[in-house]
Structure formats: C-alpha cells, structure tokens
Amino acid sequence: MRLIAIGDNVVDYYKDRGEIFPGGNALNVAVLGKRYQAAVSSYIGIIGNDQAAEHVKQTLLLENIDISRLRQAFGPNGEAIVSLNTDGDRVFVGSNAGGVQAYMGLRLNQQDKEYIASHDLLHTSIYSNLEHELPELHQKIAISFDFSNRWTDSYLQRVCPYIDYGFFSGSDLTEDECLQLIQQVHQLGTKVIGVTRGALGALFSEEGRLYRQQIVETEVVDTLGAGDSFIAMFLIKYHQNVEMEDALQQASLAASKTCGHYGAFGYGVAKVG
C-alpha cells in the first residue's frame, strides 16, 4: 500500500517535562502507517524554520517518510502545549494557533496532484485546510478524513461527499448520538465511518453494517496519538483486505501500545528557548 498524508503537523510541548515531540494528525498517520508496513508513506505539509520544524523534518527522514514535496517557510512551526491528567489522558492547554500553517495555506499544483494520485490512499484532517481540494482529489484517489470533535452539519455536507473514510472523536457523545452521526454521514456518501469513544471503545459502520470494538486494556502513560494509531493501523489492514473485525482488533491493539509511551511515536527532545 502507498499511503500519503497531507496537512497538519505540530510539535507537542510537554511543559512539565521540558520536551517537544513531533505530532499532528496527518503527520502521525504518515509515520505510524509506515511503521505498520505501508510500502510507501509520504507526507506533504508546511513546516517553519525553528527548532521544532527541524526536529519534525529530521524525524520524518529517520522514519523513511517521503518528504520530497514538504514546504518550508520562515516562521514558527505549529506547537501545542500538552498536559497529562492523573489518568495519563492528554489535555491540550494552549497553542501558537498553528504557526506558519495558519497564514500560509497549502496550495497544490498539478505536479503535486499527479504525485498524490500515484498513491493508493490519502489521509487528511479538519486541521489541514484541504477541503477545497477534495472534490478534484476524490476523482483520483481514495480519501480518509479525521473530523476530530469539531464538525458542524454544514461542514459535513461540504466534506463527506468526497471522502471514503470518515473518523470522529465521540467521547462526549451518547451511543444514540453516535449512531445518528453515522447515519447522517452515510447519507452524505461516506462508505466507512468510525467513531472512537475513549474507554468505551469504537463504533464503526461499513455501508450500514455496524461493528463494535472494545479497547485493549493497558498500563497508560500517555494517550496522545492513540486515536491516530487506531486510524493508521485500521487503514493499512483494511486496504490489505483484512476482515473488518480483525482490522479493528489490530487497530485497538496498536492504540493501546501507543498509550505506553510519551508522544504519538516518540522522539522527545529538550525544548530550546
């Protein structure tokens, strides 16, 4: 499988530890997808020119991610300030509003689009500002999209007709609300929908067939990146034609392993300045 992720990247700053870790939904899926045996994993996004940006870039190179179309700009890289509660659940307590990505939207040229089309699957997110490109890209490649917990009805109507996989964070929703959301997104054209619910596991629907996946119990150090691990493993296994139940079980196991260390996939370094 050839995977490409486009959009958001940040460093997650653990202030109490004085360390930064590379992260961001799109970047995490690119790295974790490669670790989960994607034949090729590529990333397109915008980084700054500070310590955080250099750390992100070097991490991607160490993980054998194709960054031949990575953009770099003058300014701060995206940064999120992270705290952990007593259960190890990550809490975002501040940010620099995306750094250079916030005022330099990613623009794809024709060469970019041909490069994207050479992959099997594109993953992006609500934080990536790629909505305007989805109608054209969907004609060339299957698309996975993470809505986090920030969608609105109008946003769903804008995005869902042009994606194949939709992922939602539904920890604050009742089961009935999750099922209503799944039905709404199916009606808009998305075939596979997943709603992760923290300790309650996940609800998935494949063209209307419902699946329930429980969490894999583990000793929790840090939950940051667990949802992205779940998405990355599920996408890799599902595209290998693994049965839905097995793909979800392996995704849940991957998420549990991510909870066993700091950061989405490691590489913590001391923050300078």
mmCIF file of C-alpha atoms in Angstrom:
data_model
loop_
_atom_site.group_PDB
_atom_site.id
_atom_site.type_symbol
_atom_site.label_atom_id
_atom_site.label_comp_id
_atom_site.label_asym_id
_atom_site.label_seq_id
_atom_site.Cartn_x
_atom_site.Cartn_y
_atom_site.Cartn_z
ATOM 1 C CA MET A 1 0.000 0.000 0.000
ATOM 2 C CA ARG A 2 1.166 3.501 -0.878
ATOM 3 C CA LEU A 3 -0.091 5.992 1.716
ATOM 4 C CA ILE A 4 0.090 9.779 1.592
ATOM 5 C CA ALA A 5 -0.888 12.146 4.396
ATOM 6 C CA ILE A 6 -1.392 15.850 3.777
ATOM 7 C CA GLY A 7 -1.766 18.726 6.187
ATOM 8 C CA ASP A 8 -1.287 19.382 9.854
ATOM 9 C CA ASN A 9 1.903 18.904 11.801
ATOM 10 C CA VAL A 10 2.893 20.274 15.191
ATOM 11 C CA VAL A 11 5.279 19.650 17.993
ATOM 12 C CA ASP A 12 3.561 18.686 21.215
ATOM 13 C CA TYR A 13 5.255 20.576 24.047
ATOM 14 C CA TYR A 14 5.123 18.747 27.384
ATOM 15 C CA LYS A 15 5.835 21.769 29.556
ATOM 16 C CA ASP A 16 6.260 19.790 32.764
ATOM 17 C CA ARG A 17 8.925 17.652 31.063
ATOM 18 C CA GLY A 18 10.504 20.477 29.043
ATOM 19 C CA GLU A 19 10.308 18.301 25.912
ATOM 20 C CA ILE A 20 8.811 18.549 22.459
ATOM 21 C CA PHE A 21 7.523 15.577 20.459
ATOM 22 C CA PRO A 22 6.598 15.589 16.750
ATOM 23 C CA GLY A 23 2.875 15.200 16.150
ATOM 24 C CA GLY A 24 -0.281 16.328 14.400
ATOM 25 C CA ASN A 25 -2.937 14.041 12.945
ATOM 26 C CA ALA A 26 -1.733 13.924 9.335
ATOM 27 C CA LEU A 27 1.920 13.600 10.286
ATOM 28 C CA ASN A 28 1.154 10.900 12.857
ATOM 29 C CA VAL A 29 -0.773 8.817 10.334
ATOM 30 C CA ALA A 30 2.101 9.092 7.830
ATOM 31 C CA VAL A 31 4.687 7.890 10.362
ATOM 32 C CA LEU A 32 2.547 5.239 12.025
ATOM 33 C CA GLY A 33 1.285 3.966 8.662
ATOM 34 C CA LYS A 34 4.886 3.371 7.629
ATOM 35 C CA ARG A 35 5.601 1.565 10.905
ATOM 36 C CA TYR A 36 2.542 -0.589 10.269
ATOM 37 C CA GLN A 37 4.023 -1.785 6.977
ATOM 38 C CA ALA A 38 2.825 0.644 4.330
ATOM 39 C CA ALA A 39 5.159 0.014 1.376
ATOM 40 C CA VAL A 40 5.476 3.771 0.856
ATOM 41 C CA SER A 41 4.405 6.572 3.163
ATOM 42 C CA SER A 42 4.604 10.200 2.065
ATOM 43 C CA TYR A 43 3.847 13.497 3.749
ATOM 44 C CA ILE A 44 3.038 16.941 2.354
ATOM 45 C CA GLY A 45 2.732 19.864 4.731
ATOM 46 C CA ILE A 46 4.239 23.182 5.789
ATOM 47 C CA ILE A 47 6.929 23.490 8.456
ATOM 48 C CA GLY A 48 8.611 26.572 9.871
ATOM 49 C CA ASN A 49 12.326 27.300 10.290
ATOM 50 C CA ASP A 50 12.778 26.960 14.044
ATOM 51 C CA GLN A 51 13.986 24.143 16.307
ATOM 52 C CA ALA A 52 10.570 22.497 16.244
ATOM 53 C CA ALA A 53 10.459 22.453 12.445
ATOM 54 C CA GLU A 54 13.932 20.962 12.154
ATOM 55 C CA HIS A 55 13.005 18.269 14.656
ATOM 56 C CA VAL A 56 9.884 17.396 12.674
ATOM 57 C CA LYS A 57 11.861 17.218 9.423
ATOM 58 C CA GLN A 58 14.654 15.072 10.826
ATOM 59 C CA THR A 59 12.148 12.712 12.448
ATOM 60 C CA LEU A 60 10.371 12.177 9.118
ATOM 61 C CA LEU A 61 13.700 11.370 7.458
ATOM 62 C CA LEU A 62 14.596 8.893 10.210
ATOM 63 C CA GLU A 63 11.215 7.186 9.720
ATOM 64 C CA ASN A 64 11.754 6.871 5.939
ATOM 65 C CA ILE A 65 8.831 9.128 5.040
ATOM 66 C CA ASP A 66 8.956 10.650 1.566
ATOM 67 C CA ILE A 67 9.082 14.421 2.162
ATOM 68 C CA SER A 68 10.154 15.410 -1.342
ATOM 69 C CA ARG A 69 7.185 17.817 -1.513
ATOM 70 C CA LEU A 70 7.440 19.210 2.014
ATOM 71 C CA ARG A 71 7.149 23.019 2.165
ATOM 72 C CA GLN A 72 9.258 25.163 4.486
ATOM 73 C CA ALA A 73 8.570 28.780 5.395
ATOM 74 C CA PHE A 74 10.090 31.444 7.621
ATOM 75 C CA GLY A 75 8.312 31.459 10.951
ATOM 76 C CA PRO A 76 7.396 29.250 13.899
ATOM 77 C CA ASN A 77 6.289 25.675 13.419
ATOM 78 C CA GLY A 78 2.916 24.668 14.814
ATOM 79 C CA GLU A 79 3.081 23.928 18.534
ATOM 80 C CA ALA A 80 0.561 22.581 21.033
ATOM 81 C CA ILE A 81 1.127 22.719 24.795
ATOM 82 C CA VAL A 82 0.212 19.405 26.374
ATOM 83 C CA SER A 83 -0.528 18.372 29.930
ATOM 84 C CA LEU A 84 -1.402 14.956 31.320
ATOM 85 C CA ASN A 85 -4.033 14.331 33.963
ATOM 86 C CA THR A 86 -3.723 11.683 36.663
ATOM 87 C CA ASP A 87 -5.095 9.005 34.296
ATOM 88 C CA GLY A 88 -2.491 9.758 31.622
ATOM 89 C CA ASP A 89 -5.081 11.386 29.356
ATOM 90 C CA ARG A 90 -3.588 14.194 27.338
ATOM 91 C CA VAL A 91 -5.081 17.664 27.715
ATOM 92 C CA PHE A 92 -4.267 20.489 25.302
ATOM 93 C CA VAL A 93 -3.803 23.665 27.331
ATOM 94 C CA GLY A 94 -2.553 26.082 24.670
ATOM 95 C CA SER A 95 -1.013 26.510 21.230
ATOM 96 C CA ASN A 96 0.512 29.010 18.818
ATOM 97 C CA ALA A 97 -2.559 28.632 16.575
ATOM 98 C CA GLY A 98 -0.743 26.508 14.002
ATOM 99 C CA GLY A 99 2.340 28.663 13.442
ATOM 100 C CA VAL A 100 3.201 29.297 9.789
ATOM 101 C CA GLN A 101 0.487 26.895 8.640
ATOM 102 C CA ALA A 102 -2.188 29.274 9.964
ATOM 103 C CA TYR A 103 -1.356 32.046 7.499
ATOM 104 C CA MET A 104 0.160 30.045 4.648
ATOM 105 C CA GLY A 105 -2.447 27.656 3.315
ATOM 106 C CA LEU A 106 -1.147 24.655 1.411
ATOM 107 C CA ARG A 107 -1.570 25.098 -2.345
ATOM 108 C CA LEU A 108 -1.303 22.054 -4.581
ATOM 109 C CA ASN A 109 -0.020 22.401 -8.144
ATOM 110 C CA GLN A 110 -0.570 19.959 -10.988
ATOM 111 C CA GLN A 111 2.656 18.099 -10.238
ATOM 112 C CA ASP A 112 1.543 17.681 -6.629
ATOM 113 C CA LYS A 113 -1.786 16.248 -7.745
ATOM 114 C CA GLU A 114 -0.151 13.774 -10.107
ATOM 115 C CA TYR A 115 2.193 12.731 -7.298
ATOM 116 C CA ILE A 116 -0.744 12.281 -4.898
ATOM 117 C CA ALA A 117 -2.564 10.155 -7.468
ATOM 118 C CA SER A 118 0.413 7.754 -7.590
ATOM 119 C CA HIS A 119 -0.582 6.602 -4.073
ATOM 120 C CA ASP A 120 -3.412 4.286 -3.020
ATOM 121 C CA LEU A 121 -4.872 6.338 -0.177
ATOM 122 C CA LEU A 122 -4.804 9.941 1.007
ATOM 123 C CA HIS A 123 -5.337 10.863 4.663
ATOM 124 C CA THR A 124 -6.031 14.407 5.842
ATOM 125 C CA SER A 125 -7.951 16.163 8.606
ATOM 126 C CA ILE A 126 -10.107 19.069 9.684
ATOM 127 C CA TYR A 127 -6.916 20.855 10.778
ATOM 128 C CA SER A 128 -5.338 20.710 7.304
ATOM 129 C CA ASN A 129 -7.357 23.284 5.308
ATOM 130 C CA LEU A 130 -7.616 20.967 2.308
ATOM 131 C CA GLU A 131 -11.412 20.984 1.930
ATOM 132 C CA HIS A 132 -11.383 22.963 -1.325
ATOM 133 C CA GLU A 133 -9.172 20.315 -2.984
ATOM 134 C CA LEU A 134 -11.287 17.290 -2.032
ATOM 135 C CA PRO A 135 -13.741 17.244 -4.984
ATOM 136 C CA GLU A 136 -10.901 17.034 -7.527
ATOM 137 C CA LEU A 137 -8.673 14.732 -5.481
ATOM 138 C CA HIS A 138 -11.529 12.311 -4.847
ATOM 139 C CA GLN A 139 -11.675 11.610 -8.583
ATOM 140 C CA LYS A 140 -8.080 10.335 -8.428
ATOM 141 C CA ILE A 141 -7.596 8.642 -5.043
ATOM 142 C CA ALA A 142 -9.466 7.191 -2.057
ATOM 143 C CA ILE A 143 -9.586 9.696 0.820
ATOM 144 C CA SER A 144 -9.601 9.255 4.597
ATOM 145 C CA PHE A 145 -10.582 12.233 6.765
ATOM 146 C CA ASP A 146 -10.354 12.865 10.504
ATOM 147 C CA PHE A 147 -13.006 15.288 11.809
ATOM 148 C CA SER A 148 -11.747 15.164 15.425
ATOM 149 C CA ASN A 149 -14.630 16.553 17.517
ATOM 150 C CA ARG A 150 -15.082 19.826 15.639
ATOM 151 C CA TRP A 151 -17.597 19.192 12.856
ATOM 152 C CA THR A 152 -20.836 21.026 12.100
ATOM 153 C CA ASP A 153 -23.722 19.947 9.860
ATOM 154 C CA SER A 154 -22.642 22.385 7.138
ATOM 155 C CA TYR A 155 -19.051 21.139 7.336
ATOM 156 C CA LEU A 156 -20.175 17.527 6.972
ATOM 157 C CA GLN A 157 -22.167 18.489 3.892
ATOM 158 C CA ARG A 158 -19.084 20.142 2.418
ATOM 159 C CA VAL A 159 -16.680 17.247 3.052
ATOM 160 C CA CYS A 160 -18.480 13.904 3.285
ATOM 161 C CA PRO A 161 -19.496 13.511 -0.381
ATOM 162 C CA TYR A 162 -15.792 13.465 -1.306
ATOM 163 C CA ILE A 163 -14.312 11.018 1.218
ATOM 164 C CA ASP A 164 -14.310 7.245 1.569
ATOM 165 C CA TYR A 165 -13.435 7.021 5.268
ATOM 166 C CA GLY A 166 -14.617 9.377 7.996
ATOM 167 C CA PHE A 167 -13.242 9.301 11.548
ATOM 168 C CA PHE A 168 -14.763 11.109 14.515
ATOM 169 C CA SER A 169 -13.882 11.574 18.185
ATOM 170 C CA GLY A 170 -17.101 10.827 20.024
ATOM 171 C CA SER A 171 -16.111 10.580 23.686
ATOM 172 C CA ASP A 172 -18.639 13.282 24.577
ATOM 173 C CA LEU A 173 -21.499 11.706 22.596
ATOM 174 C CA THR A 174 -24.076 9.177 23.730
ATOM 175 C CA GLU A 175 -24.350 5.969 21.735
ATOM 176 C CA ASP A 176 -27.573 7.198 20.145
ATOM 177 C CA GLU A 177 -25.837 10.410 19.077
ATOM 178 C CA CYS A 178 -23.002 8.355 17.572
ATOM 179 C CA LEU A 179 -25.459 6.231 15.616
ATOM 180 C CA GLN A 180 -27.293 9.315 14.359
ATOM 181 C CA LEU A 181 -23.982 10.813 13.235
ATOM 182 C CA ILE A 182 -23.049 7.609 11.409
ATOM 183 C CA GLN A 183 -26.392 7.563 9.594
ATOM 184 C CA GLN A 184 -26.052 11.228 8.621
ATOM 185 C CA VAL A 185 -22.531 10.753 7.230
ATOM 186 C CA HIS A 186 -23.539 7.637 5.278
ATOM 187 C CA GLN A 187 -26.388 9.579 3.691
ATOM 188 C CA LEU A 188 -23.857 12.172 2.521
ATOM 189 C CA GLY A 189 -21.869 9.498 0.681
ATOM 190 C CA THR A 190 -19.111 8.254 3.006
ATOM 191 C CA LYS A 191 -18.807 4.451 2.955
ATOM 192 C CA VAL A 192 -16.770 3.630 6.093
ATOM 193 C CA ILE A 193 -17.253 5.585 9.324
ATOM 194 C CA GLY A 194 -15.526 5.225 12.670
ATOM 195 C CA VAL A 195 -16.393 6.938 15.946
ATOM 196 C CA THR A 196 -13.835 6.431 18.710
ATOM 197 C CA ARG A 197 -15.171 6.806 22.259
ATOM 198 C CA GLY A 198 -12.176 6.598 24.576
ATOM 199 C CA ALA A 199 -12.589 3.906 27.224
ATOM 200 C CA LEU A 200 -15.908 2.893 25.628
ATOM 201 C CA GLY A 201 -14.137 1.623 22.519
ATOM 202 C CA ALA A 202 -15.281 2.435 18.995
ATOM 203 C CA LEU A 203 -18.314 2.173 16.760
ATOM 204 C CA PHE A 204 -17.674 1.513 13.057
ATOM 205 C CA SER A 205 -20.036 1.192 10.141
ATOM 206 C CA GLU A 206 -19.268 -0.228 6.720
ATOM 207 C CA GLU A 207 -22.032 0.860 4.341
ATOM 208 C CA GLY A 208 -24.575 0.498 7.170
ATOM 209 C CA ARG A 209 -23.256 -2.648 8.844
ATOM 210 C CA LEU A 210 -22.378 -1.800 12.437
ATOM 211 C CA TYR A 211 -19.314 -3.070 14.320
ATOM 212 C CA ARG A 212 -18.326 -2.543 17.950
ATOM 213 C CA GLN A 213 -14.708 -2.633 19.073
ATOM 214 C CA GLN A 214 -13.627 -2.705 22.709
ATOM 215 C CA ILE A 215 -10.372 -1.183 23.935
ATOM 216 C CA VAL A 216 -7.362 -3.344 24.732
ATOM 217 C CA GLU A 217 -6.544 -2.822 28.412
ATOM 218 C CA THR A 218 -3.047 -1.480 29.054
ATOM 219 C CA GLU A 219 -0.946 0.493 31.524
ATOM 220 C CA VAL A 220 -1.482 4.084 30.400
ATOM 221 C CA VAL A 221 1.445 6.512 30.311
ATOM 222 C CA ASP A 222 0.118 8.999 27.745
ATOM 223 C CA THR A 223 -2.944 8.746 25.484
ATOM 224 C CA LEU A 224 -1.706 11.299 22.953
ATOM 225 C CA GLY A 225 -1.647 9.749 19.482
ATOM 226 C CA ALA A 226 -3.716 6.698 20.401
ATOM 227 C CA GLY A 227 -6.545 7.695 18.069
ATOM 228 C CA ASP A 228 -4.110 8.312 15.217
ATOM 229 C CA SER A 229 -2.548 4.895 15.827
ATOM 230 C CA PHE A 230 -6.006 3.345 15.612
ATOM 231 C CA ILE A 231 -6.710 5.126 12.315
ATOM 232 C CA ALA A 232 -3.343 4.278 10.758
ATOM 233 C CA MET A 233 -3.472 0.590 11.611
ATOM 234 C CA PHE A 234 -7.099 0.268 10.546
ATOM 235 C CA LEU A 235 -6.428 1.889 7.171
ATOM 236 C CA ILE A 236 -3.404 -0.307 6.474
ATOM 237 C CA LYS A 237 -5.170 -3.546 7.406
ATOM 238 C CA TYR A 238 -8.477 -2.669 5.737
ATOM 239 C CA HIS A 239 -6.675 -1.856 2.486
ATOM 240 C CA GLN A 240 -4.956 -5.240 2.704
ATOM 241 C CA ASN A 241 -8.469 -6.735 2.619
ATOM 242 C CA VAL A 242 -8.271 -7.898 6.218
ATOM 243 C CA GLU A 243 -11.762 -8.644 7.579
ATOM 244 C CA MET A 244 -13.315 -5.669 9.373
ATOM 245 C CA GLU A 245 -13.344 -7.386 12.798
ATOM 246 C CA ASP A 246 -9.661 -8.286 12.542
ATOM 247 C CA ALA A 247 -8.692 -4.832 11.247
ATOM 248 C CA LEU A 248 -10.479 -3.193 14.192
ATOM 249 C CA GLN A 249 -8.890 -5.558 16.718
ATOM 250 C CA GLN A 250 -5.410 -4.841 15.390
ATOM 251 C CA ALA A 251 -6.181 -1.108 15.395
ATOM 252 C CA SER A 252 -7.258 -1.287 19.026
ATOM 253 C CA LEU A 253 -4.081 -3.146 19.942
ATOM 254 C CA ALA A 254 -1.962 -0.515 18.164
ATOM 255 C CA ALA A 255 -3.730 2.264 20.078
ATOM 256 C CA SER A 256 -3.090 0.514 23.385
ATOM 257 C CA LYS A 257 0.633 0.238 22.630
ATOM 258 C CA THR A 258 0.795 3.949 21.840
ATOM 259 C CA CYS A 259 -0.562 4.665 25.332
ATOM 260 C CA GLY A 260 2.572 3.077 26.773
ATOM 261 C CA HIS A 261 4.975 5.921 25.932
ATOM 262 C CA TYR A 262 5.129 9.704 25.717
ATOM 263 C CA GLY A 263 4.237 11.376 22.439
ATOM 264 C CA ALA A 264 2.431 9.865 19.473
ATOM 265 C CA PHE A 265 5.502 7.907 18.352
ATOM 266 C CA GLY A 266 8.418 9.054 20.481
ATOM 267 C CA TYR A 267 11.365 11.322 19.592
ATOM 268 C CA GLY A 268 11.140 13.648 22.584
ATOM 269 C CA VAL A 269 13.920 16.265 22.784
ATOM 270 C CA ALA A 270 14.536 19.150 25.170
ATOM 271 C CA LYS A 271 12.887 22.376 24.067
ATOM 272 C CA VAL A 272 15.356 25.204 23.430
ATOM 273 C CA GLY A 273 14.296 28.695 24.449
#
